[in-house]
mmCIF file with all atom_site columns, C-alpha atoms in Angstrom:
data_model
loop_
_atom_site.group_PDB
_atom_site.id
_atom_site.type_symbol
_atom_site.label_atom_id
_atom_site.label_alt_id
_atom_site.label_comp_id
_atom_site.label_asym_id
_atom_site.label_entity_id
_atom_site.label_seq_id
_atom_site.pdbx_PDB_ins_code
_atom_site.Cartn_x
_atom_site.Cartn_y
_atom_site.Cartn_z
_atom_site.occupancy
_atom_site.B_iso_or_equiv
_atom_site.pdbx_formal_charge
_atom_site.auth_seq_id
_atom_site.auth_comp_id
_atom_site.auth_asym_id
_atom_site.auth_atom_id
_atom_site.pdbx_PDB_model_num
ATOM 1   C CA . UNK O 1 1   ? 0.000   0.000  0.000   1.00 42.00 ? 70  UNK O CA 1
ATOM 2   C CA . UNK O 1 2   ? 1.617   3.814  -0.671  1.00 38.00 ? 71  UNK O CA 1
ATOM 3   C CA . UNK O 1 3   ? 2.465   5.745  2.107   1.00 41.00 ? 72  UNK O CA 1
ATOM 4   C CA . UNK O 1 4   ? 0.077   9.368  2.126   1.00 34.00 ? 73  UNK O CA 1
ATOM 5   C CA . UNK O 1 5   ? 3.059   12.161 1.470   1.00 34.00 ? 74  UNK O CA 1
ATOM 6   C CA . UNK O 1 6   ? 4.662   14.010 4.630   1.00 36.00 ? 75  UNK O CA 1
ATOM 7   C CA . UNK O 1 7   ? 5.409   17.069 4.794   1.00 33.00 ? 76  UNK O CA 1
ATOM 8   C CA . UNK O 1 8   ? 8.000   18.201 7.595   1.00 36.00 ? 77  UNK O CA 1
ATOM 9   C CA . UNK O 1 9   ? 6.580   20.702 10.263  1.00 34.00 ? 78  UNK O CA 1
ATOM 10  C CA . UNK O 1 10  ? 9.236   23.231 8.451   1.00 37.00 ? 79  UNK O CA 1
ATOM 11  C CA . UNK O 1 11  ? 7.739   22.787 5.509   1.00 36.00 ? 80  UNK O CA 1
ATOM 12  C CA . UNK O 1 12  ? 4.386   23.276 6.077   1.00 34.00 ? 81  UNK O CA 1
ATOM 13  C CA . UNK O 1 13  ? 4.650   26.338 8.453   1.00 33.00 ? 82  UNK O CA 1
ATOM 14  C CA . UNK O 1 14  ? 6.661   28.111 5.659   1.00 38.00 ? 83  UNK O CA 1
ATOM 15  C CA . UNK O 1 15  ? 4.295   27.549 3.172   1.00 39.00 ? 84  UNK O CA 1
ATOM 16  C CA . UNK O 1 16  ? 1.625   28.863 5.414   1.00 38.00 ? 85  UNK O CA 1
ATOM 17  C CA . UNK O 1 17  ? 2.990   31.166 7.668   1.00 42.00 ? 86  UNK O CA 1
ATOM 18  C CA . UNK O 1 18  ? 2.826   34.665 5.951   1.00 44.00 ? 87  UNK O CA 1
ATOM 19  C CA . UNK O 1 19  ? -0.456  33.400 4.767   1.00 44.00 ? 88  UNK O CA 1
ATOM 20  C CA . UNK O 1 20  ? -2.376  33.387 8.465   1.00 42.00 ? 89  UNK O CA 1
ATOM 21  C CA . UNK O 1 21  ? -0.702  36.161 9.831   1.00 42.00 ? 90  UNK O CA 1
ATOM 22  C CA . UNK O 1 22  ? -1.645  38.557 6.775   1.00 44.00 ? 91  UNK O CA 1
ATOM 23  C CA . UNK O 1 23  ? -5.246  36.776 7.181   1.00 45.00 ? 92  UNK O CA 1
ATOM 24  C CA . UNK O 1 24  ? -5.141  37.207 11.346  1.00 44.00 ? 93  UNK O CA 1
ATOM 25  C CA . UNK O 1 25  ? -3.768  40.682 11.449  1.00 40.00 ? 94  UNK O CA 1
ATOM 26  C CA . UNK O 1 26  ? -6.765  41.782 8.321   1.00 42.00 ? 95  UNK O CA 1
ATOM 27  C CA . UNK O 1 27  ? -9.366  39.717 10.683  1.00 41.00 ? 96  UNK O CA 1
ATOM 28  C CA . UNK O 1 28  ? -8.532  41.375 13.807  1.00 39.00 ? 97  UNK O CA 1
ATOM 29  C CA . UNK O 1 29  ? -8.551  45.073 11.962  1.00 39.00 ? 98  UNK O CA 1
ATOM 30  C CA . UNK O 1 30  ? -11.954 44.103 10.861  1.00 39.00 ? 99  UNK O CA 1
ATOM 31  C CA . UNK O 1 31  ? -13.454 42.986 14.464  1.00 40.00 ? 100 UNK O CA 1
ATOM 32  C CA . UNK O 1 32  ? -13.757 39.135 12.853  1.00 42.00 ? 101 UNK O CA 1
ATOM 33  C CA . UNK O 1 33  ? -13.050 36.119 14.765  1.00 40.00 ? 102 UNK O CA 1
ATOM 34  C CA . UNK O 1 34  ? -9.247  34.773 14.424  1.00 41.00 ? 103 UNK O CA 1
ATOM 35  C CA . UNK O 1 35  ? -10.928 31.558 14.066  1.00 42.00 ? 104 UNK O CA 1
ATOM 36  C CA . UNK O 1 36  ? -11.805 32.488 10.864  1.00 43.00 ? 105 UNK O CA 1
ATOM 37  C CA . UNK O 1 37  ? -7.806  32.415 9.638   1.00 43.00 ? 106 UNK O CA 1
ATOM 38  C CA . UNK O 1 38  ? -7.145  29.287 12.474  1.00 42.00 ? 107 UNK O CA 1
ATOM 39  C CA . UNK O 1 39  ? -9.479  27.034 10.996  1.00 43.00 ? 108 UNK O CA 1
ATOM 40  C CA . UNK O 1 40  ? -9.349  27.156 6.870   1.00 43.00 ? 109 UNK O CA 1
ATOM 41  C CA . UNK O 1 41  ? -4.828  26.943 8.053   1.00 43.00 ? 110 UNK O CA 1
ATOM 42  C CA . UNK O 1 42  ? -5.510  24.364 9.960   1.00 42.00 ? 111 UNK O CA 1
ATOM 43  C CA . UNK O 1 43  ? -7.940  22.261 7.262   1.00 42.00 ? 112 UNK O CA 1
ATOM 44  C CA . UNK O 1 44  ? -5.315  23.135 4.910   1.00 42.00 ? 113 UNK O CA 1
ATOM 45  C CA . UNK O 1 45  ? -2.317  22.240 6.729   1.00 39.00 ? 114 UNK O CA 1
ATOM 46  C CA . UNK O 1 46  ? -4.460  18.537 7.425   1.00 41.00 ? 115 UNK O CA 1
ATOM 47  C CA . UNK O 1 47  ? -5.412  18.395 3.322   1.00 39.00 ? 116 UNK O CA 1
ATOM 48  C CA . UNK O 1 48  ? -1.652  19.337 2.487   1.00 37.00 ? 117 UNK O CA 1
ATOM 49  C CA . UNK O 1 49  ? -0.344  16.608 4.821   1.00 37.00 ? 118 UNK O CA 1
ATOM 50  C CA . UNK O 1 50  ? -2.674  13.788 3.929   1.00 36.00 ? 119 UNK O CA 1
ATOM 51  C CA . UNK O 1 51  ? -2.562  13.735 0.875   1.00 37.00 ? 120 UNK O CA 1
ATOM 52  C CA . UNK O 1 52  ? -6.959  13.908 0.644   1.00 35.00 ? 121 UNK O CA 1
ATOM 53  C CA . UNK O 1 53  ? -8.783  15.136 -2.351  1.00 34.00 ? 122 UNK O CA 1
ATOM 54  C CA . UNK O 1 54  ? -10.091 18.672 -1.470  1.00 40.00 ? 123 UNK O CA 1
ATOM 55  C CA . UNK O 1 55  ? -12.081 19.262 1.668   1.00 41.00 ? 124 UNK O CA 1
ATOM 56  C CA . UNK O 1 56  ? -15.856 19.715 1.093   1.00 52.00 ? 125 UNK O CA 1
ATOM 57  C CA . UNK O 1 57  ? -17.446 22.772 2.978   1.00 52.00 ? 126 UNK O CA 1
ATOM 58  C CA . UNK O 1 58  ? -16.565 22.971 6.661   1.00 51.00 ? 127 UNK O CA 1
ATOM 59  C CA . UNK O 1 59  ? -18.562 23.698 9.406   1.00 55.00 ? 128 UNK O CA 1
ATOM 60  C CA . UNK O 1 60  ? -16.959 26.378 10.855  1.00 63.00 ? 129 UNK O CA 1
ATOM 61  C CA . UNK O 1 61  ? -18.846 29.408 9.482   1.00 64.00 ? 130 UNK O CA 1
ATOM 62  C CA . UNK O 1 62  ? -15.632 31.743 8.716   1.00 70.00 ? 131 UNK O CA 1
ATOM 63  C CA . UNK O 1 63  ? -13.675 28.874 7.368   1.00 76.00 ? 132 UNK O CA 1
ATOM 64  C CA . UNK O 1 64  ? -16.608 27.872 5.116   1.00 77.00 ? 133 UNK O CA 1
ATOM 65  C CA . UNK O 1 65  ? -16.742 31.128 3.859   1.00 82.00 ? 134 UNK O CA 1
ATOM 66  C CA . UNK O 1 66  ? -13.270 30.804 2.542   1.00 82.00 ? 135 UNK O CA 1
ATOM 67  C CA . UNK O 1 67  ? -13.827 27.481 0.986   1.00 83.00 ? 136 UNK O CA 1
ATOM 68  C CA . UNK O 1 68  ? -16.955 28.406 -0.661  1.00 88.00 ? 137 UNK O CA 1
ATOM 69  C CA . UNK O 1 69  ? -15.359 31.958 -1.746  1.00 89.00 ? 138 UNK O CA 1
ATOM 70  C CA . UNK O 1 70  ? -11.653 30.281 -2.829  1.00 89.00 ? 139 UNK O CA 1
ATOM 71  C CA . UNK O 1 71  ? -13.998 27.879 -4.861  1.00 89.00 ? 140 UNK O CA 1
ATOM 72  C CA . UNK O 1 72  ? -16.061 30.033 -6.504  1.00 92.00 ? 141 UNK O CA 1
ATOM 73  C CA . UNK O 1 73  ? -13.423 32.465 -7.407  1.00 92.00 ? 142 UNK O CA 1
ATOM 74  C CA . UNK O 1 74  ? -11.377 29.684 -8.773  1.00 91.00 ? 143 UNK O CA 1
ATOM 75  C CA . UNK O 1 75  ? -14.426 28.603 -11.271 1.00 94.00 ? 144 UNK O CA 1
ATOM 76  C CA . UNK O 1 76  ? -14.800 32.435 -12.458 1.00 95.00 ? 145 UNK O CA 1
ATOM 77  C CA . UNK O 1 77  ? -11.022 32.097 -13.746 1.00 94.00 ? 146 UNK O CA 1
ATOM 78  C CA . UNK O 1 78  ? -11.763 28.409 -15.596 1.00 94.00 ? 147 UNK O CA 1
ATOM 79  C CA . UNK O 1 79  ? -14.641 29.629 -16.915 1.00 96.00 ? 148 UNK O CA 1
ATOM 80  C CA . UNK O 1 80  ? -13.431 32.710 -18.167 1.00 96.00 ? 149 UNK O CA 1
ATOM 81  C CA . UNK O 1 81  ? -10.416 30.680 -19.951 1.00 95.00 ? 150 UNK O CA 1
ATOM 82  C CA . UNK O 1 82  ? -12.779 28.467 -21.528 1.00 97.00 ? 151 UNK O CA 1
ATOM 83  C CA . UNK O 1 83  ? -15.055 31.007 -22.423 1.00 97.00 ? 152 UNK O CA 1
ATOM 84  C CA . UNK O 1 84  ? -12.269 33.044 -23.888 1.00 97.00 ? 153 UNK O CA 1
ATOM 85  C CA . UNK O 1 85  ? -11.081 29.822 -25.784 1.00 97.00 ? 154 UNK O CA 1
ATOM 86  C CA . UNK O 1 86  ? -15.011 29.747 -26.955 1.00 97.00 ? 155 UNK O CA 1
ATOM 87  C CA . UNK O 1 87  ? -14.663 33.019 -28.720 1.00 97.00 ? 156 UNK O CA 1
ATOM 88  C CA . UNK O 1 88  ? -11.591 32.882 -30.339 1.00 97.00 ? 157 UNK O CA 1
ATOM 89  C CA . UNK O 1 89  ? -11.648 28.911 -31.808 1.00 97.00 ? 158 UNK O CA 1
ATOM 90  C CA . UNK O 1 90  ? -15.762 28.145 -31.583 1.00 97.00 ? 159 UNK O CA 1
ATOM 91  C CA . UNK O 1 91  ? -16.510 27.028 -34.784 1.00 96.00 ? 160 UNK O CA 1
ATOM 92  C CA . UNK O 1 92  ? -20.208 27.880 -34.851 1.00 96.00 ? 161 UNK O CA 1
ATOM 93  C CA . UNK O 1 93  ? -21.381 31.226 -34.412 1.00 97.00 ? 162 UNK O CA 1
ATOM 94  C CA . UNK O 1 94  ? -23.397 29.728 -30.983 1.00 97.00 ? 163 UNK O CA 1
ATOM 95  C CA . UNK O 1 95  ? -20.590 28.179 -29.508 1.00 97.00 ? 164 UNK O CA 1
ATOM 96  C CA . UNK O 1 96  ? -18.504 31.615 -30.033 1.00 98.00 ? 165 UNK O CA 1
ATOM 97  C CA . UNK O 1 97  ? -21.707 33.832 -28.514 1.00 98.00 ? 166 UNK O CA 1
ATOM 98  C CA . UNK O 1 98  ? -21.306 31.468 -25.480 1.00 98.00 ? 167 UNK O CA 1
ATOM 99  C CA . UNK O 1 99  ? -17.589 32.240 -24.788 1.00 98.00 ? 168 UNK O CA 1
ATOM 100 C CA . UNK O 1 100 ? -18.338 35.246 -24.745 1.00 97.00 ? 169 UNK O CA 1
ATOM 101 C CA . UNK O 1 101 ? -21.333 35.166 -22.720 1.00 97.00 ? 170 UNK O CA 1
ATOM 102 C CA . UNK O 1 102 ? -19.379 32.787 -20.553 1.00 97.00 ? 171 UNK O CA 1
ATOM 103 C CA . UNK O 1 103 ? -16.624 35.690 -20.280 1.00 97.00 ? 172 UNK O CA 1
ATOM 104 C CA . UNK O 1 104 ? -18.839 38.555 -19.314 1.00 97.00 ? 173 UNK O CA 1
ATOM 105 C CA . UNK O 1 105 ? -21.067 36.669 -16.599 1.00 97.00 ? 174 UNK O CA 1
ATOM 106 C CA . UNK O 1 106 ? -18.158 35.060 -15.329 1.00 97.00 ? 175 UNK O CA 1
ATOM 107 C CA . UNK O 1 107 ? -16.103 38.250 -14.975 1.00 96.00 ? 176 UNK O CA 1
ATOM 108 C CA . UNK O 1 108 ? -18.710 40.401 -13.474 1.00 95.00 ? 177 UNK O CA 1
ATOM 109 C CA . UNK O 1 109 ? -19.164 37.502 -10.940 1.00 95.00 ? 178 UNK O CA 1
ATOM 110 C CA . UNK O 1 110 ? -16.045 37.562 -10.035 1.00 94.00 ? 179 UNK O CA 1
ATOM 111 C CA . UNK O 1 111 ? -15.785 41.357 -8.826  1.00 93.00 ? 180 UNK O CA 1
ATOM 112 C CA . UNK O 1 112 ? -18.577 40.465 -6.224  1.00 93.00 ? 181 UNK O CA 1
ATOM 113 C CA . UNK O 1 113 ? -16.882 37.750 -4.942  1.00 93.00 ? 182 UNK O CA 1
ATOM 114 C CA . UNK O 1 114 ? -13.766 40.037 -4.473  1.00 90.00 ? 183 UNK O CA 1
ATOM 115 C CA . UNK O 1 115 ? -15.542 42.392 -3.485  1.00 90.00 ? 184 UNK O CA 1
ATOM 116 C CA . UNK O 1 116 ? -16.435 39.926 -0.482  1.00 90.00 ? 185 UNK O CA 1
ATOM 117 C CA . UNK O 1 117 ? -13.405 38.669 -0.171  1.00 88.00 ? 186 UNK O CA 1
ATOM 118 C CA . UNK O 1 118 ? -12.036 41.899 1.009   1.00 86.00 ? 187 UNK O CA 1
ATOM 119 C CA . UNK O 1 119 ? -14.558 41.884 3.914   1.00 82.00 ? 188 UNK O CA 1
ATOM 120 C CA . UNK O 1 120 ? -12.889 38.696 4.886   1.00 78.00 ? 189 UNK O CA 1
ATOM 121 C CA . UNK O 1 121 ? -9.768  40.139 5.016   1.00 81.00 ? 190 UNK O CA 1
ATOM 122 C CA . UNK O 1 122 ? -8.355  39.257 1.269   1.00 81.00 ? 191 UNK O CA 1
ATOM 123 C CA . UNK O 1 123 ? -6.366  41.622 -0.799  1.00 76.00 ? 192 UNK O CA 1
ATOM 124 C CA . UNK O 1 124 ? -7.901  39.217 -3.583  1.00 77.00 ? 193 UNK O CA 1
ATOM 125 C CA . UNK O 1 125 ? -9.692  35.666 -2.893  1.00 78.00 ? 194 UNK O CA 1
ATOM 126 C CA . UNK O 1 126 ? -9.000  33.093 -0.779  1.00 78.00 ? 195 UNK O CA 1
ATOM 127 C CA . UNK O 1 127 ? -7.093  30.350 -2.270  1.00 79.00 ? 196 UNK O CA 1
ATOM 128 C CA . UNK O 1 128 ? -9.447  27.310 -3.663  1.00 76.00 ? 197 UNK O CA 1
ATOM 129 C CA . UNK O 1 129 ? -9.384  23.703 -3.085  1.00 72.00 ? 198 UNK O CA 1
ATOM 130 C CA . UNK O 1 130 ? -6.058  22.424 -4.026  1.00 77.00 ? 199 UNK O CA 1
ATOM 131 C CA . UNK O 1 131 ? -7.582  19.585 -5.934  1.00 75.00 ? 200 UNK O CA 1
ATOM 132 C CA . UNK O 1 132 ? -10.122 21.540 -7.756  1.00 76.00 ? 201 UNK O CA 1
ATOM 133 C CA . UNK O 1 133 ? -7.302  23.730 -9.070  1.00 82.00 ? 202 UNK O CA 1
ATOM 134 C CA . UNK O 1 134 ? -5.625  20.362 -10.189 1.00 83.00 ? 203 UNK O CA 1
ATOM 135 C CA . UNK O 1 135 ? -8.489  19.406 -11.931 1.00 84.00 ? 204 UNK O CA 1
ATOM 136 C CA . UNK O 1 136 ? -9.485  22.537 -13.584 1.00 87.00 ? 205 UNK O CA 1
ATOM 137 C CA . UNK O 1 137 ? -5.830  22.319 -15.203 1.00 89.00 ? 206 UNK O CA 1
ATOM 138 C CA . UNK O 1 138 ? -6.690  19.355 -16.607 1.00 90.00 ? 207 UNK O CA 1
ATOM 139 C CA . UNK O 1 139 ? -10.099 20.524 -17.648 1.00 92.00 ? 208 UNK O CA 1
ATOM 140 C CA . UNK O 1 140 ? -8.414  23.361 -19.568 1.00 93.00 ? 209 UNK O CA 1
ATOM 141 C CA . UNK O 1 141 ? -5.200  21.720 -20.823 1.00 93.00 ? 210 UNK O CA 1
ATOM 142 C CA . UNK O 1 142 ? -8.186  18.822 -22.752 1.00 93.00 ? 211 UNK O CA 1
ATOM 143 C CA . UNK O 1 143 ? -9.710  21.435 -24.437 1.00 95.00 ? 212 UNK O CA 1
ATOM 144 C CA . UNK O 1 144 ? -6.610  23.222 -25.399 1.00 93.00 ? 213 UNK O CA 1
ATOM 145 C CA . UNK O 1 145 ? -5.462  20.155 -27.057 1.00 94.00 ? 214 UNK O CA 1
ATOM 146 C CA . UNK O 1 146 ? -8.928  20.108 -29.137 1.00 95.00 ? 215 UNK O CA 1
ATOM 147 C CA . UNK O 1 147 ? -9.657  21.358 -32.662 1.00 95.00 ? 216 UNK O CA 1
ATOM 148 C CA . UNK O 1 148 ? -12.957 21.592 -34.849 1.00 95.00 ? 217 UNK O CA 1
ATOM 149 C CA . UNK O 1 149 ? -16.215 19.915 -33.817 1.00 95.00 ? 218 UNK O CA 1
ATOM 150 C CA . UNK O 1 150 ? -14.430 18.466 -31.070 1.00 96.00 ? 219 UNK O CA 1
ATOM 151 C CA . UNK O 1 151 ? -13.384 21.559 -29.830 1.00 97.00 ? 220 UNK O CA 1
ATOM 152 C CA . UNK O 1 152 ? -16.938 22.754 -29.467 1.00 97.00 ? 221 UNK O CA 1
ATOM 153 C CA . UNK O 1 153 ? -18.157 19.331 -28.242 1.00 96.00 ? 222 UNK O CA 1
ATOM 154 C CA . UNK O 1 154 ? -15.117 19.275 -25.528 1.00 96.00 ? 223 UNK O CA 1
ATOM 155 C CA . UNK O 1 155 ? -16.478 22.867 -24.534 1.00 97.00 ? 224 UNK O CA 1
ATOM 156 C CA . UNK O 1 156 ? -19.736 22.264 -24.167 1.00 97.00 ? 225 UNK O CA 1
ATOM 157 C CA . UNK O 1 157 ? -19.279 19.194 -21.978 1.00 95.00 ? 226 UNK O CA 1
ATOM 158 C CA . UNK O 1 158 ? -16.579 20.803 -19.842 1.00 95.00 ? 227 UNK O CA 1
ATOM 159 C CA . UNK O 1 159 ? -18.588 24.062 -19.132 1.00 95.00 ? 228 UNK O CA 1
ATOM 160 C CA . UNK O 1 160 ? -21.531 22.540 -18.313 1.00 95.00 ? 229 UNK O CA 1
ATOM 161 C CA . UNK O 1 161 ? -19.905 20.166 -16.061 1.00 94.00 ? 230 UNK O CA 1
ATOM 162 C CA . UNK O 1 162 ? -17.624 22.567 -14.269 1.00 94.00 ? 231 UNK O CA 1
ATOM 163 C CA . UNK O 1 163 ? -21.364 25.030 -13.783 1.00 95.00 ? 232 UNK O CA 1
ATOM 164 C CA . UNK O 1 164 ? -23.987 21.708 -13.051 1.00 95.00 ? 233 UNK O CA 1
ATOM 165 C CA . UNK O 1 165 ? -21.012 20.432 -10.312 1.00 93.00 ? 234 UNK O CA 1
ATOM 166 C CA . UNK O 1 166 ? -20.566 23.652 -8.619  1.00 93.00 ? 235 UNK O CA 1
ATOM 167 C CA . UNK O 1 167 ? -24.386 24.841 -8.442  1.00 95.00 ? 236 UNK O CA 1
ATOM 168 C CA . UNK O 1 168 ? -25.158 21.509 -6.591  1.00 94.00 ? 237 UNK O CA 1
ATOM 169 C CA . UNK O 1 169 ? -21.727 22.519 -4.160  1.00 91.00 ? 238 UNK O CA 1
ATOM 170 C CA . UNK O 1 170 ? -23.370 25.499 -3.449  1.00 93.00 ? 239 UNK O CA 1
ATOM 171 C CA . UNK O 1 171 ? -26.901 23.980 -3.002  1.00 93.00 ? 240 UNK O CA 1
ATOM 172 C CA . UNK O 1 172 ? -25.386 21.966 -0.476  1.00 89.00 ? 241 UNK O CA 1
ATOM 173 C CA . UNK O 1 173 ? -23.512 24.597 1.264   1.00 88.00 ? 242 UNK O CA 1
ATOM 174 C CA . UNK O 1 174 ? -26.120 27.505 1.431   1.00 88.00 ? 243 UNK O CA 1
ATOM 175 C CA . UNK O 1 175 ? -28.491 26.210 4.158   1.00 86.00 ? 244 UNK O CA 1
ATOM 176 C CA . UNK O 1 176 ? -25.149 25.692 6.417   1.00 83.00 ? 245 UNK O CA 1
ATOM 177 C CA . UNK O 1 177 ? -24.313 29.334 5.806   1.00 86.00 ? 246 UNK O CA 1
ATOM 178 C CA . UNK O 1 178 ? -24.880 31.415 8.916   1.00 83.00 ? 247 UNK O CA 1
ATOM 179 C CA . UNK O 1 179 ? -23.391 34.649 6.429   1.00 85.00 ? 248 UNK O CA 1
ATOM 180 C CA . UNK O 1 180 ? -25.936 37.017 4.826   1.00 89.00 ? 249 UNK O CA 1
ATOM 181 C CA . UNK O 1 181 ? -23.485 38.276 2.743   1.00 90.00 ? 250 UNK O CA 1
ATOM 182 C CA . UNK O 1 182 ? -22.039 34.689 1.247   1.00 91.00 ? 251 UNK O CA 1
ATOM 183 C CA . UNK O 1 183 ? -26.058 33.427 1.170   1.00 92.00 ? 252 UNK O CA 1
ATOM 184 C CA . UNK O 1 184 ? -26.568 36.627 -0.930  1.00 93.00 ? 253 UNK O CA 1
ATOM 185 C CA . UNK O 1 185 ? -23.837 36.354 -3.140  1.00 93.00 ? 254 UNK O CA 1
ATOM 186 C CA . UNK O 1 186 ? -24.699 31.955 -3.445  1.00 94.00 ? 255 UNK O CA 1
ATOM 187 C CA . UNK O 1 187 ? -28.221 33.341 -4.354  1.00 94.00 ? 256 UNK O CA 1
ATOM 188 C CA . UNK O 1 188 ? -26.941 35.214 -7.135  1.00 94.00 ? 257 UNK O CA 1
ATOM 189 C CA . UNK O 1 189 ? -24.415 33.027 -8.501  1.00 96.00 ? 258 UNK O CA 1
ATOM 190 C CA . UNK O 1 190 ? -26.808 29.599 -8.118  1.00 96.00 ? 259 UNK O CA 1
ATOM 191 C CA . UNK O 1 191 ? -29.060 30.631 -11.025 1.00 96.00 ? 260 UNK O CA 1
ATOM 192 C CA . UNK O 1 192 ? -26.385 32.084 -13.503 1.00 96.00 ? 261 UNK O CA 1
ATOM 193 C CA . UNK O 1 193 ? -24.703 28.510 -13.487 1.00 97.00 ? 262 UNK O CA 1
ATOM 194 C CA . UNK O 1 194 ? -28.138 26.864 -14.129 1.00 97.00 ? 263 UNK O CA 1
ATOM 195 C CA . UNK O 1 195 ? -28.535 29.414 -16.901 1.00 97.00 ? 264 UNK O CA 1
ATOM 196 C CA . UNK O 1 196 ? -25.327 28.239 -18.608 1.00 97.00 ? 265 UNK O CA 1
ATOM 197 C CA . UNK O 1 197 ? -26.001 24.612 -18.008 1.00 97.00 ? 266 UNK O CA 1
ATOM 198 C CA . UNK O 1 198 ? -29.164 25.407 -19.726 1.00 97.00 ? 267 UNK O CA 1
ATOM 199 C CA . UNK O 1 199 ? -27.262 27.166 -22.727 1.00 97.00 ? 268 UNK O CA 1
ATOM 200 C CA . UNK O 1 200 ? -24.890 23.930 -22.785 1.00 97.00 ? 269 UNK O CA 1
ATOM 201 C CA . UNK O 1 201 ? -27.958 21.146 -22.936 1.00 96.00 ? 270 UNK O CA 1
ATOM 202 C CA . UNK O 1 202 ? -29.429 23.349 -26.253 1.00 96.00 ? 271 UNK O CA 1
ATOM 203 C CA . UNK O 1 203 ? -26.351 23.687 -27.734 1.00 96.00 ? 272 UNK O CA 1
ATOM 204 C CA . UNK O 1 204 ? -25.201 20.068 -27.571 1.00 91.00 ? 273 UNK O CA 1
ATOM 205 C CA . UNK O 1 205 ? -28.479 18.930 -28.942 1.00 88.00 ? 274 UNK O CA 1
ATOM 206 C CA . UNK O 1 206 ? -28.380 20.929 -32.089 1.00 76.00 ? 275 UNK O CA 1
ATOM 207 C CA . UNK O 1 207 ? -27.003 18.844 -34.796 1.00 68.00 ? 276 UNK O CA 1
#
């Protein structure tokens, strides 16, 4: 059986060091709990040691709010790079229209969530999920590696899968959220992914 990696106390502390005190000194300024910074280190220091696929929302409501916020931010990027992709190498006028639908929403999302982010205590986002990051390399170095038809069919599939998964993450999430603000911002963001899984399912049907 293989051995789960270790990293060395060192290591670990290096990596996240500057990290939590930038994130404790920006909570305390802004009268929010240090537990907020203590517990998303802590999950990530336990992900980073074990070797685990990333951590599904935790329970604490400040370190949720960095999961679901690292998350989300970290979908605006891939589906801004796809959606860019879209534009420039769609080879239907639809497919192209997406991208750049894909683009706009996608962008303008992303300010709010920064926007939020800043509340937290972020110059930014919060870092996502290391293994959604992994995948969403892979995601985007499959379709890069596509031309044609298959292009547009690799496109389709990946957008709507990256938009269907995360709407049902944030389904799950939102009645743990004890946040107005991140419950407002999930309420917006829910429906635009269901609107581009929507815009996915027509496209892929037409022949």
């Amino acid at each position: 059986t293989s051995q789960r990696p270790q990293l060395k106390s060192g290591t670990l502390f290096a990596s996240l060091g500057r990290e939590m005190l930038s994130r404790r000194l920006a909570a305390v300024a802004l009268g929010l709990p240090t537990s907020f910074v203590a517990a998303f280190a802590l999950a990530q220091a336990d992900a980073m040691a074990s070797g685990d696929r990333a951590l599904s929302p935790p329970a604490d409501p400040a370190a949720q709010a960095v999961h679901v916020l690292g998350t989300m931010h970290e979908v605006d990027e891939l589906q801004m790079r796809l959606g860019a992709m879209a534009e420039a190498r769609g080879t239907t006028p639809e497919v192209r229209r997406f991208g750049k639908l894909l683009y706009r929403d996608h962008r303008a999302a992303d300010d709010d969530i920064r926007r939020l982010s800043k509340h937290y205590g972020f110059s930014y986002a919060p870092p996502a999920p290391r293994d959604r990051v992994e995948e969403d390399r892979g995601i985007e170095a499959r379709l890069r590696s596509a031309n044609g038809h298959a292009f547009d069919e690799r496109f389709l599939d990946a957008t709507r899968g990256v938009a269907s998964g995360t709407a049902a993450y944030l389904r799950d999430a939102e009645p743990h959220m004890s946040q107005k603000d991140l419950r407002a911002l999930t309420d917006r963001f829910v429906p635009l992914l269901d609107q581009h899984v929507a815009i996915a399912d027509r496209l892929r049907k037409k022949p």
